[in-house]
Short mmCIF file of C-alpha atoms in Angstrom, two decimals:
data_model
loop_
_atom_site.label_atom_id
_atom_site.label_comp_id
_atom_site.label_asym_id
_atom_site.label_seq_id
_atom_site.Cartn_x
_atom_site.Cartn_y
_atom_site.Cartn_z
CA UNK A 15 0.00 0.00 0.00
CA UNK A 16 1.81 3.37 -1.36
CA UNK A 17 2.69 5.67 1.58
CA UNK A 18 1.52 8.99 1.26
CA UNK A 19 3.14 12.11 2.80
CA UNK A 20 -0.36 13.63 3.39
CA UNK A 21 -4.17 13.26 3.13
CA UNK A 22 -4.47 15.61 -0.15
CA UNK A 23 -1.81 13.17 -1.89
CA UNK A 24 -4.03 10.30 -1.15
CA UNK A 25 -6.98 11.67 -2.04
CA UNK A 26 -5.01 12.57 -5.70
CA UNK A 27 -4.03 9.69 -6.43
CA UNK A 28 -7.23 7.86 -5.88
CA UNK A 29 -9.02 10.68 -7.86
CA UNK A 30 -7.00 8.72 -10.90
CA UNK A 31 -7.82 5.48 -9.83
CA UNK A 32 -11.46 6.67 -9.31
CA UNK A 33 -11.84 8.07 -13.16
CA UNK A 34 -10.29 4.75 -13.95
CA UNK A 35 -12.25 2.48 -13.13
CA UNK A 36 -15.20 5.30 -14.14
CA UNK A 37 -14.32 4.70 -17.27
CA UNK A 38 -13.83 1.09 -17.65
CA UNK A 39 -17.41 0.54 -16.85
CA UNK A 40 -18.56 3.34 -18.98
CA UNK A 41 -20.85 4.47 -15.82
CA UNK A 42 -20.20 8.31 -17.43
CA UNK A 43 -22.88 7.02 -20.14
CA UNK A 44 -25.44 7.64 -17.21
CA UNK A 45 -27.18 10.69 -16.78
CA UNK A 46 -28.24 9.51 -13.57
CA UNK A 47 -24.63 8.61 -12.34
CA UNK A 48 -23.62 12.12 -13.91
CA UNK A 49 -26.25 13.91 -11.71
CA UNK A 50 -26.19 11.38 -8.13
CA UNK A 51 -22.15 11.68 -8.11
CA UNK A 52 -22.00 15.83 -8.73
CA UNK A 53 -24.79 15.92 -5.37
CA UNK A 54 -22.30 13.40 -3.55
CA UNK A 55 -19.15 15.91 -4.00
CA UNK A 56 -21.47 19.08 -3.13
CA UNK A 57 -22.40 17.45 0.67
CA UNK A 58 -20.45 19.62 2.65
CA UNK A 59 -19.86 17.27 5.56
CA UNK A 60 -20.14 13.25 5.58
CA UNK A 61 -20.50 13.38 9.27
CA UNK A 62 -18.29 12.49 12.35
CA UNK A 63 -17.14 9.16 11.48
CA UNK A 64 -15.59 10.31 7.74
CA UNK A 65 -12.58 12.93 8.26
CA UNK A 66 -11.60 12.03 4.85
CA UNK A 67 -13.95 14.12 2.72
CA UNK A 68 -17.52 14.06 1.62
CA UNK A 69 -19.33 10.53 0.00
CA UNK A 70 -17.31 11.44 -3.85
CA UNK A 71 -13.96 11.53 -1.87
CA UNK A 72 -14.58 8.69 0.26
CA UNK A 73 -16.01 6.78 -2.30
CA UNK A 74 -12.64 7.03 -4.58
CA UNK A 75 -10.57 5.97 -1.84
CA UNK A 76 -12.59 2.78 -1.61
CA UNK A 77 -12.00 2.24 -5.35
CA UNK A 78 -8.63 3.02 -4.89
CA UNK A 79 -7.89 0.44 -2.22
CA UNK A 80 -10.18 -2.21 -3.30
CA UNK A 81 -7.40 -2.99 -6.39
CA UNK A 82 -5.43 -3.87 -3.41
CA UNK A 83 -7.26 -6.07 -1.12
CA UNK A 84 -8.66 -7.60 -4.25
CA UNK A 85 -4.96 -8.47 -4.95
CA UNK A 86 -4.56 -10.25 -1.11
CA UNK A 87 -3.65 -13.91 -1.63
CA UNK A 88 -6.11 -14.42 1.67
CA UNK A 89 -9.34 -14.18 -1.29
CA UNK A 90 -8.15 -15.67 -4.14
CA UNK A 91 -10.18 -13.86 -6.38
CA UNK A 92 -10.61 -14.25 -10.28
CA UNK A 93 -10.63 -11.54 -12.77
CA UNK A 94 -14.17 -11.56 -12.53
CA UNK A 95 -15.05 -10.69 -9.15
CA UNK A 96 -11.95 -7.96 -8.85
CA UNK A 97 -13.97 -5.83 -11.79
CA UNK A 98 -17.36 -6.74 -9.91
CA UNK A 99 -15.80 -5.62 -6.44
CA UNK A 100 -13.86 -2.39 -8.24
CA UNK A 101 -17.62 -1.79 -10.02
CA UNK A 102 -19.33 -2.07 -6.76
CA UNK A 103 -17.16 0.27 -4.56
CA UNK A 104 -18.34 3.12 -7.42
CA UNK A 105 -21.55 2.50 -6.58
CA UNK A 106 -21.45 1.72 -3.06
CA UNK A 107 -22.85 5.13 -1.78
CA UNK A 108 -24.50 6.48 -4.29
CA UNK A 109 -27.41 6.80 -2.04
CA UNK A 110 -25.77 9.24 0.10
CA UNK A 111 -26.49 11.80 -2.50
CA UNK A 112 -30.36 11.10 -1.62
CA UNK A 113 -30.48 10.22 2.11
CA UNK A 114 -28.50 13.12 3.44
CA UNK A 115 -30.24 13.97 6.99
CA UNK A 116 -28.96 15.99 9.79
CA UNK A 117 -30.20 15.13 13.13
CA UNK A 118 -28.56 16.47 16.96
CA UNK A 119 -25.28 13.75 17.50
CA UNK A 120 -25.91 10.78 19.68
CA UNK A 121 -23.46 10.07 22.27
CA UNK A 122 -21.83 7.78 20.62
CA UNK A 123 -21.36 10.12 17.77
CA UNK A 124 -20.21 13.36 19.60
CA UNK A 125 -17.25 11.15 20.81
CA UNK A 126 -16.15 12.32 17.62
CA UNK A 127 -17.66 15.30 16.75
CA UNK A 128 -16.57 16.92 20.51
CA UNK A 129 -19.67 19.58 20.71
CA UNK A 130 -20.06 20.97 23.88
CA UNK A 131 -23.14 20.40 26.42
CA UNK A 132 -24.05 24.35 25.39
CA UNK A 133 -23.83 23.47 21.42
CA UNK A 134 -26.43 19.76 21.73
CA UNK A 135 -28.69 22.06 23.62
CA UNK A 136 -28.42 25.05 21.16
CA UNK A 137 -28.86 21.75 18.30
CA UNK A 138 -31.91 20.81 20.10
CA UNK A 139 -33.34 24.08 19.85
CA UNK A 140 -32.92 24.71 16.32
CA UNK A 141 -34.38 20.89 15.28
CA UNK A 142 -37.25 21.76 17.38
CA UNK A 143 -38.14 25.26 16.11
CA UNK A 144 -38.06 23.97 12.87
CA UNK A 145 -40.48 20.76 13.76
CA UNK A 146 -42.75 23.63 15.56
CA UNK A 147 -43.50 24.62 11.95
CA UNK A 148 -45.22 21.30 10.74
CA UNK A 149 -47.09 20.37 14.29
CA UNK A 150 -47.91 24.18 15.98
CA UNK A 151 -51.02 23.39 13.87
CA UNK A 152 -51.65 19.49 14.27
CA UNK A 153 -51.83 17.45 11.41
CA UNK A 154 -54.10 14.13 10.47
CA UNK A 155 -52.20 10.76 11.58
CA UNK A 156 -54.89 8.49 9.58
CA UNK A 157 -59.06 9.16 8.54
CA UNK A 158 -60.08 8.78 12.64
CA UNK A 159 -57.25 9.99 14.08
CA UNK A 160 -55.32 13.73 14.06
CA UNK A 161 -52.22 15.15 16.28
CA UNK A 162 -53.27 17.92 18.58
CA UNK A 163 -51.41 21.44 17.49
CA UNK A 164 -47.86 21.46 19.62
CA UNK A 165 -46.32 24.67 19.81
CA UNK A 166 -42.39 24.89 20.69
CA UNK A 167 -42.59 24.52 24.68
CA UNK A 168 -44.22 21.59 24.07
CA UNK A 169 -41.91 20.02 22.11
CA UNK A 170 -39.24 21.16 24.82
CA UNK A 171 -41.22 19.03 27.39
CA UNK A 172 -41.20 15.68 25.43
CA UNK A 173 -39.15 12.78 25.90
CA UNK A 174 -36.83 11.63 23.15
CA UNK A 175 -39.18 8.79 22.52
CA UNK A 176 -42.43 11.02 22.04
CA UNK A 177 -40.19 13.40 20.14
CA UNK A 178 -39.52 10.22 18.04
CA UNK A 179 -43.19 9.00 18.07
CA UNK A 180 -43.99 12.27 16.59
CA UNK A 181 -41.48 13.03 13.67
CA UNK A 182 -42.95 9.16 13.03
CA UNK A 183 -46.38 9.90 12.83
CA UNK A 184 -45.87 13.50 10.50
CA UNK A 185 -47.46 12.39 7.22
CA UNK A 186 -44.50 11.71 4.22
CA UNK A 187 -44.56 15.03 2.55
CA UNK A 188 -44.52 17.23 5.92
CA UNK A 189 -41.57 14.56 7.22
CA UNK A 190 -39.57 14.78 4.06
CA UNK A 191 -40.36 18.70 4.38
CA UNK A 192 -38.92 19.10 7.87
CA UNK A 193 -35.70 16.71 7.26
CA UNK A 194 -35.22 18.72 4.19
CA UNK A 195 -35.37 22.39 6.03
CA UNK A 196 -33.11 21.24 8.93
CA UNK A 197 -30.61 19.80 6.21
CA UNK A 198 -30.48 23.24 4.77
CA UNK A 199 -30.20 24.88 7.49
CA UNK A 200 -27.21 22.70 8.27
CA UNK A 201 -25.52 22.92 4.65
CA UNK A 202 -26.34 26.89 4.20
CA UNK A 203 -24.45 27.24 8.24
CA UNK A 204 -21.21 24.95 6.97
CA UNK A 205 -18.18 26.54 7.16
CA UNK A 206 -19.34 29.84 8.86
CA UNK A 207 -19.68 30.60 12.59
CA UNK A 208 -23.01 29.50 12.96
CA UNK A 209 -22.51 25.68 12.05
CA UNK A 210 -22.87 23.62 15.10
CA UNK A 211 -21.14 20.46 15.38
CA UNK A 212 -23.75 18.69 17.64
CA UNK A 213 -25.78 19.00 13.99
CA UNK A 214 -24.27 15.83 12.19
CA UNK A 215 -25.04 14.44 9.10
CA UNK A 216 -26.11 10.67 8.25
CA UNK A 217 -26.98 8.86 5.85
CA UNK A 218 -29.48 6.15 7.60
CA UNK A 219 -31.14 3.48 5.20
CA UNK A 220 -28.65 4.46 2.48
CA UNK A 221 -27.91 1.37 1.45
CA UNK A 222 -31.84 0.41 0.01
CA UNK A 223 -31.23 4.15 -2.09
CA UNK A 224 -27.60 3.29 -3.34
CA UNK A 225 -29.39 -0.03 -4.61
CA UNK A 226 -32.16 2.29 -6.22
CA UNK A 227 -29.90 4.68 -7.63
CA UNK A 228 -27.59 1.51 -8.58
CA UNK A 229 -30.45 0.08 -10.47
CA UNK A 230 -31.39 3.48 -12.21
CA UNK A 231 -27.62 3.46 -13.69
CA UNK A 232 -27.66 0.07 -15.03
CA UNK A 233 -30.80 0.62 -17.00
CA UNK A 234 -30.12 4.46 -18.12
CA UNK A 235 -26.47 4.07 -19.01
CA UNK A 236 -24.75 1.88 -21.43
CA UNK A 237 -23.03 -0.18 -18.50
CA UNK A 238 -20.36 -2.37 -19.64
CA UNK A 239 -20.80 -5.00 -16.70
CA UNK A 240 -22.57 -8.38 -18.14
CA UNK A 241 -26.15 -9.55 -17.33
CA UNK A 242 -24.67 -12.21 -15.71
CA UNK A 243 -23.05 -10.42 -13.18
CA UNK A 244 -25.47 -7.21 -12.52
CA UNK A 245 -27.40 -9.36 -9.93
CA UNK A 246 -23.91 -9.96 -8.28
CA UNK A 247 -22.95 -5.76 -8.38
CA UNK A 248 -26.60 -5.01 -6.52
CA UNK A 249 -25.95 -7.72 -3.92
CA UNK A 250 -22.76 -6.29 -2.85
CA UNK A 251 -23.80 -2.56 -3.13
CA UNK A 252 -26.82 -3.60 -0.79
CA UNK A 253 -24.79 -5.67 1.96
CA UNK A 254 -21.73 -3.52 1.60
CA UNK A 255 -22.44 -2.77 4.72
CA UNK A 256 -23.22 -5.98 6.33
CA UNK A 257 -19.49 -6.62 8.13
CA UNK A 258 -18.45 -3.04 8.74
CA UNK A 259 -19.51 -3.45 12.80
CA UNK A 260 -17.72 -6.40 12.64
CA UNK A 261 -15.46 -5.72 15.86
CA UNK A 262 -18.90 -5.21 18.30
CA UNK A 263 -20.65 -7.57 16.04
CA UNK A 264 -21.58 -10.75 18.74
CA UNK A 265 -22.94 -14.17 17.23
CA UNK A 266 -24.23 -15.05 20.17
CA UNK A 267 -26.64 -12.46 19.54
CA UNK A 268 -29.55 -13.84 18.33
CA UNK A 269 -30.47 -10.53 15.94
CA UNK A 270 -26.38 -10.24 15.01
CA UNK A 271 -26.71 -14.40 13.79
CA UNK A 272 -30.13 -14.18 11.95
CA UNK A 273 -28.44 -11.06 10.22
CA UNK A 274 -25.65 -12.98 9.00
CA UNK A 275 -27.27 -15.99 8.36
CA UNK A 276 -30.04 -14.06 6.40
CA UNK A 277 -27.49 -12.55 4.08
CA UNK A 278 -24.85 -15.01 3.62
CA UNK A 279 -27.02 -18.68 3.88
CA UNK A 280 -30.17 -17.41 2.31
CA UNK A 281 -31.75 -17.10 6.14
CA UNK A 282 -31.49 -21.04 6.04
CA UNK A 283 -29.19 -22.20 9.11
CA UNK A 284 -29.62 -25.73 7.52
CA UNK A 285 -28.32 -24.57 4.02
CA UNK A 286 -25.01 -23.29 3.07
CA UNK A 287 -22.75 -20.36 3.46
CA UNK A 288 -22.08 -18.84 -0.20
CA UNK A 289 -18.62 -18.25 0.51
CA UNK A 290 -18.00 -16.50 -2.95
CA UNK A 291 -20.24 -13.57 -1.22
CA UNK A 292 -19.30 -13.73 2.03
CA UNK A 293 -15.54 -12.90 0.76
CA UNK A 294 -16.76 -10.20 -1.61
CA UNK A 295 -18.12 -8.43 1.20
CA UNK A 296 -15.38 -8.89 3.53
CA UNK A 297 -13.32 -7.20 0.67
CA UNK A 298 -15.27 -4.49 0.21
CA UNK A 299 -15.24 -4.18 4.20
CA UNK A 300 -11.81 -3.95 4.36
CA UNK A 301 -11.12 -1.27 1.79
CA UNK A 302 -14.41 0.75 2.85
CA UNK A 303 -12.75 0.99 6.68
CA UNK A 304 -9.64 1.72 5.04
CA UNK A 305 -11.00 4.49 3.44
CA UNK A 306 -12.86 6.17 6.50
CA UNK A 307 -11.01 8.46 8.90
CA UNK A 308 -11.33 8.83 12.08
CA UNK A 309 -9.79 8.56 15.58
CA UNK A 310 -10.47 4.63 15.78
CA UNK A 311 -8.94 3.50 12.44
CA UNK A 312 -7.01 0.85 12.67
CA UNK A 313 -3.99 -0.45 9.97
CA UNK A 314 -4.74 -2.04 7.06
CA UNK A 315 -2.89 -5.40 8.58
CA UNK A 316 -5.99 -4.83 11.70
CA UNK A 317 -8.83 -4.98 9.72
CA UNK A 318 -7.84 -7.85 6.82
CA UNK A 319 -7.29 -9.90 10.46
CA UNK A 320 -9.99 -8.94 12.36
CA UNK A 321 -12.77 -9.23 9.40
CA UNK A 322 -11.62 -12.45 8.53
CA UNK A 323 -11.56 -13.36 11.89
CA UNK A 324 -15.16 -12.66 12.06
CA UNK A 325 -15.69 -14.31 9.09
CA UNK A 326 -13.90 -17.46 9.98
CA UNK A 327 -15.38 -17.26 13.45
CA UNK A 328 -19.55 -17.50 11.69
CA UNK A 329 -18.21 -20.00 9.53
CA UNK A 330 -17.41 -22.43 12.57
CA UNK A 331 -20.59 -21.33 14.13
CA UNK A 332 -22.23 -21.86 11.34
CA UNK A 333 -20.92 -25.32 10.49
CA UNK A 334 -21.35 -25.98 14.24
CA UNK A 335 -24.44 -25.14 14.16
CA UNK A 336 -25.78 -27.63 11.55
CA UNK A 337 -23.70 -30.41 13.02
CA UNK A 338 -25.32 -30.15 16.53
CA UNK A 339 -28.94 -29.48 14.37
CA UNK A 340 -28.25 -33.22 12.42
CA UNK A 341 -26.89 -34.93 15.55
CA UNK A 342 -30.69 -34.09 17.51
CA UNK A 343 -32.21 -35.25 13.93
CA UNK A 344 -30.26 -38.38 13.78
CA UNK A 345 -31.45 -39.11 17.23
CA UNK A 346 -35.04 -38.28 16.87
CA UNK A 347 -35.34 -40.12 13.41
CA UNK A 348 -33.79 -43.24 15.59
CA UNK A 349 -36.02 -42.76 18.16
CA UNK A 350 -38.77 -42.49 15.92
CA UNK A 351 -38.06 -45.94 14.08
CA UNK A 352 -37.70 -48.00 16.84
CA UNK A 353 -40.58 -50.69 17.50
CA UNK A 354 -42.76 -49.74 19.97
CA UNK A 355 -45.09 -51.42 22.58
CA UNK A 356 -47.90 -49.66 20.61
CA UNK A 357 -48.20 -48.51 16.94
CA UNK A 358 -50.85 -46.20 14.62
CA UNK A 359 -54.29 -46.34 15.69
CA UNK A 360 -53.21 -48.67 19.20
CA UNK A 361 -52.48 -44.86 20.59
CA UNK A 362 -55.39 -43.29 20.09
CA UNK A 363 -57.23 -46.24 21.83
CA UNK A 364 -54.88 -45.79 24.69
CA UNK A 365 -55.27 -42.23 25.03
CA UNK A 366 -58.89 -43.01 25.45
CA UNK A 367 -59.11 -45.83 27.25
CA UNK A 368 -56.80 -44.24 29.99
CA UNK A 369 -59.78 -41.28 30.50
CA UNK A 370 -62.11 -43.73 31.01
CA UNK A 371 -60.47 -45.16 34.15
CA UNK A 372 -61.45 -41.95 36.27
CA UNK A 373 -57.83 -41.26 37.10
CA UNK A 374 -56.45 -37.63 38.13
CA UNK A 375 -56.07 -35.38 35.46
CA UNK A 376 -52.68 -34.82 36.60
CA UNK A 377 -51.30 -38.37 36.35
CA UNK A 378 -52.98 -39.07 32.74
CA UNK A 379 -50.87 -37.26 30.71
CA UNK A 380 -47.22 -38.44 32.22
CA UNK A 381 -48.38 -42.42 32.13
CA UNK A 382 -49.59 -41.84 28.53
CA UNK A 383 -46.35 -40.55 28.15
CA UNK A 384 -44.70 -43.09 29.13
CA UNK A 385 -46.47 -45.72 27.38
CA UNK A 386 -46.23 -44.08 24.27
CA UNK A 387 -43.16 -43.97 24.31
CA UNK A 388 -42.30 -47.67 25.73
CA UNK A 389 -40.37 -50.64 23.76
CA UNK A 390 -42.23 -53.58 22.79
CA UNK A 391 -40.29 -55.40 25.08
CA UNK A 392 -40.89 -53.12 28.13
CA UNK A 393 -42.47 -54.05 31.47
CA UNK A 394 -45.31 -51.56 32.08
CA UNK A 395 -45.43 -51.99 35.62
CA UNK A 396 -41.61 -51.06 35.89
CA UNK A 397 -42.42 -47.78 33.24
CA UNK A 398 -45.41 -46.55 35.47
CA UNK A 399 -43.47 -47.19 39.19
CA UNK A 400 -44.10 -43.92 41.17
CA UNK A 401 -47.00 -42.70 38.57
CA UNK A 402 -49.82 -45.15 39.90
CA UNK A 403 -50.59 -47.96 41.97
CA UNK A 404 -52.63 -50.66 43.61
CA UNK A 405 -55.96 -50.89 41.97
CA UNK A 406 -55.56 -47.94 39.31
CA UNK A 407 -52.21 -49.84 38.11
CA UNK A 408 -54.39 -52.96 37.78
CA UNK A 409 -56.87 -50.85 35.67
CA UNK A 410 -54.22 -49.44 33.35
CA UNK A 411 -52.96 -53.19 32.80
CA UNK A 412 -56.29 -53.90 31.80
CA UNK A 413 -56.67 -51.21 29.26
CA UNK A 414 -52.99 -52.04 27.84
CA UNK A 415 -53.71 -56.01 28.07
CA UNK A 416 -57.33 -55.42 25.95
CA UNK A 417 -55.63 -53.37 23.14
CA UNK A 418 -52.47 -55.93 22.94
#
């Protein structure tokens, strides 16, 4: 991996890379691709995780890298999937250039951005005075139902969840209205002294738009990527994100393991991995964190280990997995075919002929039990010790003796 002497170099050199590959898939040929990548290098910020530039500039150091880590002997790629992995880190975020939001920083996010207590609260503020606009005079939720008016003082006195519960309930236009005034606000205040920090942009759900837009530049350009492998291109642009939490990513995790399993097994955990696509998107993962900036990057060396650690560590869950699931099979199928002391219809009459004794409810149901599931060979009176005894043991060896 060339060492450069300073962001600005990098960010050159995978410019070139960038038109490259650009140009080898004749993606210019797109009106669509023309349009979605000139809003992508006009977003002013890309938020506190990406120091590195805004979604264009990120985006071409992706490219860049992925002709390395496409080269790693760890993949064993063919010709084929480096162009569809080189392809699909083009397109990778072209939904950024539609899903731009701005919304007050999470904790988790202002360990980054570093606004003050003073600047959230000022961020507050503004998002609220701006939602006062589409609920100061209610608004209909459905035909039987409306949202009283809320004026800015109320808003002040909600909790984040009701705050939440409303934005929800604003119908589509207002909602896409009020995200797109506080995102201007935001762009029109970058770079002067009003921008607040605690006002981050993000790009949630981008994936399903970079898929869209994806889509839209496949059938409006003349692409030169085969049929074949289109369906391939989509898949990757819409999972590329699928490993990127791999270091807090837990498998133990029941929602973390039907994620993985649901995008790399076909959501069957009795089916198989597809390998090929599970190593295209650990690729991509590895030259996507390469490519973001912040103050928890890692080396290039940390990530290729500790995504394919991941990766190795759901395969051996995943084989695991089945193993145990065939073992418990095996067993009930073998449990199932052995002879037993009564077969077919012989169950039903024992089910009913063990009501008619006028036992306790509570002992029916662990002595049909038990007889149901007895050998041929079996001693009742040994199988029902400690169930029954005395003259209702005598009555269920009459029942058993009449249907034998």
């Amino acid at each position: 991996m060339p060492d450069y002497e300073s962001l600005e170099e990098k960010l050159a050199a995978a410019d070139m890379d960038y038109k490259s590959a650009v140009a080898e898939f004749n993606f210019e040929s797109s009106q669509t691709f023309q349009d979605v990548t000139k809003q992508m290098g006009e977003i002013p910020e890309h938020g506190p995780n990406h120091q590195e530039g805004n979604p264009l500039e990120h985006t071409q150091l992706v490219v860049s890298d992925i002709k390395r880590v496409a080269e790693l002997k760890e993949f064993g790629f063919n010709d084929e999937d480096k162009k569809l992995l080189s392809a699909a880190a083009v397109l990778h975020d072209t939904g950024k250039a539609t899903s731009l939001q701005y919304d007050v920083v999470t904790a988790k996010q202002n360990e980054k951005a570093g606004a003050s207590e003073g600047q959230i609260m000022q961020a507050q503020e503004t998002k609220l005075k701006i939602l006062e606009e589409f609920t100061k005079n209610g608004f209909e939720i459905s035909a039987d139902k409306r949202q009283p008016p809320v004026d800015l003082e109320g808003l002040k006195e909600m909790s984040k969840g009701q705050l939440r519960k409303l934005i929800d309930n604003l119908p589509s236009e207002l909602k896409k209205e009020f995200n797109t005034n506080l995102t201007r606000h935001c762009v029109d205040s970058f770079g002067t002294d009003e921008h607040n920090p605690a006002l981050a942009a993000n790009f949630r759900k981008h994936e399903k738009d970079s898929v869209e837009v994806s889509q839209q530049i496949l059938e409006d350009g003349d692409i030169d990527i085969p049929e074949g492998q289109q369906e391939d291109l989509i898949y990757v642009v819409e999972n590329h994100g699928a490993l990127l939490d791999w270091n807090t990513m837990n498998l133990d995790n029941k929602g973390d393991w039907n994620k993985m399993v649901k995008i790399f097994a076909d959501g069957d955990e009795n089916g198989q991995i597809d390998e090929r696509k599970l190593m295209l998107i650990a690729a991509h993962t590895i030259a996507d964190k390469n490519s973001t900036i912040n103050e928890q990057q890692k080396t290039p060396d940390e990530y290729l280990k500790g995504v394919l650690g991941k990766v190795g560590e759901f395969k051996e869950m995943f084989a695991e997995n089945k193993k145990v699931k065939a073992e418990k099979a095996a067993v009930k199928a073998a449990e199932k075919a052995k002879p037993k002391m009564f077969q077919g219809p012989q169950i039903g009459q024992l089910n009913k002929g063990l009501r008619g004794l006028g036992l306790e409810k509570r002992v029916i149901g662990p002595i049909f039990g038990r007889l149901k599931g007895a050998g041929p060979d079996d001693d009742p009176s040994t199988l029902l010790a400690g169930l029954v005894e005395g003259e209702d043991l005598d009555k269920v060896l009459e029942v058993i003796k009449d249907i034998k």
